[in-house]
Coordinates of N, CA, C and O in Angstrom, one line a residue:
M1 N 1.0 -13.8 7.5 CA 1.7 -12.5 7.6 C 1.0 -11.5 6.7 O 0.6 -10.4 7.2
I2 N 0.8 -11.8 5.4 CA 0.2 -10.8 4.5 C -1.2 -10.5 4.9 O -1.7 -9.4 4.7
R3 N -1.9 -11.5 5.3 CA -3.3 -11.3 5.7 C -3.4 -10.3 6.9 O -4.2 -9.4 6.9
H4 N -2.6 -10.5 7.9 CA -2.6 -9.6 9.0 C -2.2 -8.2 8.6 O -2.9 -7.2 9.0
F5 N -1.2 -8.0 7.7 CA -0.8 -6.7 7.2 C -1.9 -6.1 6.5 O -2.2 -4.9 6.6
T6 N -2.6 -6.8 5.6 CA -3.7 -6.3 4.8 C -4.9 -5.9 5.7 O -5.5 -4.8 5.5
L7 N -5.2 -6.7 6.7 CA -6.3 -6.4 7.6 C -6.0 -5.1 8.4 O -6.9 -4.3 8.6
E8 N -4.7 -4.9 8.7 CA -4.3 -3.7 9.4 C -4.5 -2.5 8.5 O -5.1 -1.4 9.0
I9 N -4.2 -2.6 7.3 CA -4.4 -1.5 6.3 C -5.8 -1.2 6.2 O -6.3 0.0 6.2
L10 N -6.6 -2.2 5.9 CA -8.1 -2.0 5.7 C -8.7 -1.5 7.0 O -9.6 -0.6 6.9
N11 N -8.3 -1.9 8.2 CA -8.8 -1.4 9.4 C -8.5 0.1 9.6 O -9.3 0.9 10.0
D12 N -7.2 0.5 9.2 CA -6.9 1.9 9.3 C -7.7 2.7 8.3 O -8.1 3.8 8.6
L13 N -8.0 2.2 7.1 CA -8.8 2.9 6.1 C -10.2 3.1 6.7 O -10.8 4.2 6.5
E14 N -10.7 2.1 7.4 CA -12.1 2.2 7.8 C -12.3 3.2 9.0 O -13.3 3.8 9.2
K15 N -11.2 3.3 9.8 CA -11.4 4.1 11.0 C -10.7 5.5 11.0 O -11.0 6.3 11.8
D16 N -9.9 5.7 10.0 CA -9.1 6.9 9.9 C -9.1 7.5 8.5 O -8.4 7.0 7.7
D17 N -9.8 8.6 8.3 CA -9.8 9.3 7.0 C -8.4 9.8 6.7 O -8.0 9.9 5.5
A18 N -7.6 10.1 7.7 CA -6.3 10.7 7.4 C -5.4 9.6 6.7 O -4.6 10.0 5.8
F19 N -5.5 8.4 7.1 CA -4.7 7.3 6.4 C -5.2 7.1 5.0 O -4.3 7.0 4.1
A20 N -6.4 7.2 4.8 CA -7.0 7.0 3.4 C -6.5 8.2 2.6 O -6.1 8.0 1.4
E21 N -6.5 9.4 3.1 CA -6.1 10.6 2.4 C -4.6 10.5 2.1 O -4.1 10.8 1.0
L22 N -3.8 9.9 3.0 CA -2.4 9.7 2.7 C -2.2 8.8 1.6 O -1.3 9.0 0.7
L23 N -2.9 7.7 1.5 CA -2.8 6.7 0.4 C -3.2 7.4 -0.9 O -2.5 7.2 -1.9
M24 N -4.2 8.2 -0.9 CA -4.6 8.9 -2.1 C -3.5 9.9 -2.6 O -3.1 10.0 -3.8
L25 N -2.9 10.6 -1.6 CA -1.8 11.5 -1.9 C -0.6 10.8 -2.5 O 0.0 11.2 -3.4
M26 N -0.3 9.6 -1.9 CA 0.8 8.8 -2.4 C 0.6 8.4 -3.8 O 1.5 8.4 -4.6
N27 N -0.6 8.0 -4.1 CA -0.9 7.6 -5.5 C -0.9 8.8 -6.5 O -0.3 8.6 -7.5
Q28 N -1.4 9.9 -6.1 CA -1.4 11.1 -6.9 C 0.0 11.6 -7.1 O 0.4 12.1 -8.2
S29 N 0.8 11.6 -6.1 CA 2.2 12.2 -6.1 C 3.1 11.4 -7.1 O 4.0 12.0 -7.6
S30 N 2.8 10.1 -7.3 CA 3.7 9.3 -8.2 C 3.6 9.8 -9.7 O 4.4 9.4 -10.5
T31 N 2.6 10.6 -10.0 CA 2.4 11.0 -11.4 C 2.8 12.4 -11.7 O 2.7 12.9 -12.8
M32 N 3.3 13.1 -10.7 CA 3.7 14.5 -10.8 C 5.0 14.6 -11.6 O 5.9 13.9 -11.3
E33 N 5.1 15.6 -12.5 CA 6.3 15.8 -13.3 C 7.4 16.5 -12.5 O 8.5 16.1 -12.6
H34 N 7.0 17.5 -11.7 CA 8.0 18.3 -11.0 C 7.6 18.3 -9.5 O 7.2 19.4 -9.1
P35 N 7.8 17.3 -8.8 CA 7.3 17.2 -7.4 C 8.1 18.1 -6.5 O 9.4 18.2 -6.7
S36 N 7.5 18.7 -5.5 CA 8.2 19.5 -4.5 C 9.0 18.5 -3.6 O 8.9 17.3 -3.7
L37 N 9.8 19.1 -2.7 CA 10.6 18.2 -1.8 C 9.7 17.4 -0.9 O 10.1 16.2 -0.6
Q38 N 8.6 17.9 -0.5 CA 7.7 17.2 0.3 C 7.1 16.0 -0.5 O 7.0 14.9 0.1
I39 N 6.8 16.2 -1.7 CA 6.2 15.2 -2.5 C 7.3 14.1 -2.8 O 7.0 12.9 -2.8
Q40 N 8.5 14.6 -3.0 CA 9.6 13.6 -3.3 C 9.7 12.7 -2.1 O 9.9 11.5 -2.2
Y41 N 9.7 13.3 -0.9 CA 9.7 12.5 0.4 C 8.6 11.5 0.4 O 8.8 10.3 0.8
L42 N 7.4 12.0 0.1 CA 6.2 11.1 0.1 C 6.4 9.9 -0.9 O 6.1 8.8 -0.6
N43 N 7.0 10.2 -2.0 CA 7.3 9.2 -3.0 C 8.3 8.2 -2.5 O 8.2 7.0 -2.7
E44 N 9.3 8.7 -1.8 CA 10.3 7.8 -1.2 C 9.6 6.8 -0.1 O 9.9 5.7 -0.1
Q45 N 8.7 7.4 0.7 CA 8.0 6.6 1.6 C 7.1 5.6 1.0 O 7.0 4.4 1.4
S46 N 6.5 5.9 -0.1 CA 5.6 5.0 -0.9 C 6.5 3.9 -1.4 O 6.1 2.7 -1.3
E47 N 7.6 4.2 -2.0 CA 8.5 3.2 -2.5 C 9.0 2.3 -1.4 O 9.1 1.0 -1.5
A48 N 9.3 2.8 -0.2 CA 9.8 2.0 0.9 C 8.7 1.1 1.4 O 8.9 -0.1 1.7
M49 N 7.4 1.5 1.4 CA 6.3 0.7 1.8 C 6.2 -0.5 0.7 O 5.9 -1.6 1.1
L50 N 6.3 -0.2 -0.5 CA 6.2 -1.2 -1.6 C 7.4 -2.2 -1.4 O 7.2 -3.4 -1.5
N51 N 8.6 -1.7 -1.1 CA 9.7 -2.6 -0.9 C 9.5 -3.5 0.3 O 9.8 -4.7 0.3
Q52 N 8.9 -3.0 1.4 CA 8.7 -3.8 2.6 C 7.6 -4.8 2.3 O 7.6 -6.0 2.8
T53 N 6.6 -4.5 1.5 CA 5.6 -5.4 1.1 C 6.2 -6.5 0.3 O 5.8 -7.7 0.5
T54 N 7.1 -6.2 -0.6 CA 7.8 -7.2 -1.4 C 8.5 -8.2 -0.5 O 8.5 -9.4 -0.7
R55 N 9.3 -7.6 0.5 CA 10.0 -8.5 1.4 C 9.1 -9.4 2.2 O 9.4 -10.5 2.4
L56 N 8.0 -8.9 2.6 CA 7.0 -9.7 3.4 C 6.5 -10.8 2.5 O 6.4 -11.9 3.0
I57 N 6.2 -10.5 1.2 CA 5.7 -11.6 0.3 C 6.8 -12.6 0.1 O 6.6 -13.8 0.2
E58 N 8.0 -12.2 -0.1 CA 9.2 -13.1 -0.3 C 9.3 -14.0 1.0 O 9.6 -15.2 0.8
K59 N 9.2 -13.4 2.1 CA 9.3 -14.2 3.4 C 8.2 -15.3 3.4 O 8.5 -16.4 3.7
G60 N 7.0 -14.9 3.1 CA 5.9 -15.8 3.1 C 6.1 -16.9 2.0 O 5.8 -18.1 2.3
Q61 N 6.7 -16.5 0.9 CA 7.0 -17.6 -0.1 C 8.0 -18.5 0.4 O 7.9 -19.8 0.2
N62 N 9.1 -18.0 1.1 CA 10.1 -18.9 1.6 C 9.6 -19.9 2.7 O 10.1 -21.0 2.8
L63 N 8.6 -19.4 3.4 CA 8.0 -20.2 4.4 C 6.9 -21.2 3.9 O 6.3 -21.9 4.6
G64 N 6.6 -21.0 2.6 CA 5.5 -21.8 2.0 C 4.1 -21.4 2.3 O 3.2 -22.1 2.1
Q65 N 4.0 -20.1 2.8 CA 2.7 -19.6 3.2 C 2.2 -18.7 2.1 O 1.1 -18.1 2.3
F66 N 2.9 -18.5 1.1 CA 2.4 -17.6 0.0 C 2.7 -18.2 -1.3 O 3.8 -18.8 -1.5
K67 N 1.9 -17.9 -2.3 CA 2.0 -18.5 -3.6 C 3.3 -18.0 -4.2 O 3.7 -16.8 -4.1
Q68 N 4.0 -18.8 -5.0 CA 5.2 -18.5 -5.7 C 4.9 -17.5 -6.9 O 3.8 -17.6 -7.4
G69 N 5.8 -16.7 -7.2 CA 5.6 -15.7 -8.3 C 6.5 -14.5 -8.1 O 7.3 -14.5 -7.1
N70 N 6.4 -13.6 -8.9 CA 7.2 -12.4 -8.8 C 6.7 -11.5 -7.6 O 5.6 -10.9 -7.7
A71 N 7.5 -11.4 -6.6 CA 7.1 -10.8 -5.4 C 6.9 -9.3 -5.6 O 6.0 -8.7 -5.0
S72 N 7.7 -8.7 -6.4 CA 7.5 -7.2 -6.7 C 6.2 -7.0 -7.4 O 5.5 -6.0 -7.0
E73 N 5.8 -7.8 -8.4 CA 4.5 -7.6 -9.0 C 3.4 -7.9 -8.1 O 2.4 -7.2 -8.1
M74 N 3.5 -8.9 -7.2 CA 2.5 -9.1 -6.2 C 2.3 -8.0 -5.3 O 1.2 -7.7 -4.9
A75 N 3.4 -7.4 -4.9 CA 3.3 -6.2 -4.0 C 2.6 -5.0 -4.6 O 1.8 -4.4 -4.0
I76 N 2.9 -4.8 -5.9 CA 2.2 -3.7 -6.6 C 0.7 -4.0 -6.7 O -0.1 -3.1 -6.4
F77 N 0.4 -5.2 -7.0 CA -1.0 -5.6 -7.1 C -1.7 -5.5 -5.7 O -2.8 -4.9 -5.6
H78 N -1.0 -5.9 -4.7 CA -1.6 -5.8 -3.3 C -1.8 -4.4 -2.9 O -2.9 -4.0 -2.4
N79 N -0.8 -3.5 -3.1 CA -1.0 -2.1 -2.8 C -2.1 -1.4 -3.6 O -2.8 -0.6 -3.1
G80 N -2.2 -1.8 -4.9 CA -3.2 -1.3 -5.7 C -4.6 -1.7 -5.2 O -5.5 -0.9 -5.2
C81 N -4.7 -2.9 -4.8 CA -6.0 -3.4 -4.3 C -6.4 -2.7 -3.0 O -7.6 -2.3 -2.9
C82 N -5.4 -2.5 -2.1 CA -5.7 -1.7 -0.9 C -6.1 -0.3 -1.2 O -7.0 0.3 -0.6
S83 N -5.4 0.3 -2.2 CA -5.7 1.7 -2.5 C -7.1 1.9 -3.2 O -7.8 2.9 -2.9
T84 N -7.5 0.9 -4.0 CA -8.7 1.1 -4.7 C -9.9 0.7 -3.8 O -11.1 0.9 -4.1
Y85 N -9.6 0.1 -2.6 CA -10.7 -0.2 -1.6 C -11.3 1.1 -1.1 O -12.5 1.1 -0.8
F86 N -10.5 2.1 -1.0 CA -11.0 3.4 -0.3 C -12.3 3.9 -1.0 O -13.2 4.3 -0.3
P87 N -12.3 4.1 -2.3 CA -13.6 4.6 -2.9 C -14.8 3.8 -2.6 O -15.9 4.4 -2.3
F88 N -14.7 2.5 -2.5 CA -15.8 1.7 -2.2 C -16.2 1.9 -0.7 O -17.4 1.9 -0.4
L89 N -15.2 2.1 0.1 CA -15.5 2.3 1.5 C -16.3 3.6 1.7 O -17.2 3.6 2.5
T90 N -15.9 4.6 1.0 CA -16.6 5.9 1.1 C -18.0 5.8 0.6 O -18.9 6.5 1.1
L91 N -18.3 5.0 -0.4 CA -19.6 4.8 -0.9 C -20.5 4.1 0.1 O -21.7 4.4 0.2
M92 N -19.9 3.2 0.9 CA -20.7 2.4 1.8 C -21.0 3.3 3.0 O -22.0 3.0 3.7
N93 N -20.2 4.3 3.3 CA -20.5 5.1 4.5 C -21.5 6.2 4.2 O -21.8 6.9 3.9

């Protein structure tokens, strides 16, 4: 499950600059002190994506397809890895 999800994210990053820009905006918006309503919405979407990733990891753990551990921490690490992939991708192109 998580492999397919990750490959979809990486595929979107490779073929669509708009998705990569969205991920960068999501990362930058989380550090703003007084975000606009649009940025607040973006932060909510980012949190929803993180929550869905956590649920996906938990489901994989329950099925014995994913390593046991704190699913929330794993989701944060997963999303961070996907987000940091973008600069390397741009260097390769």
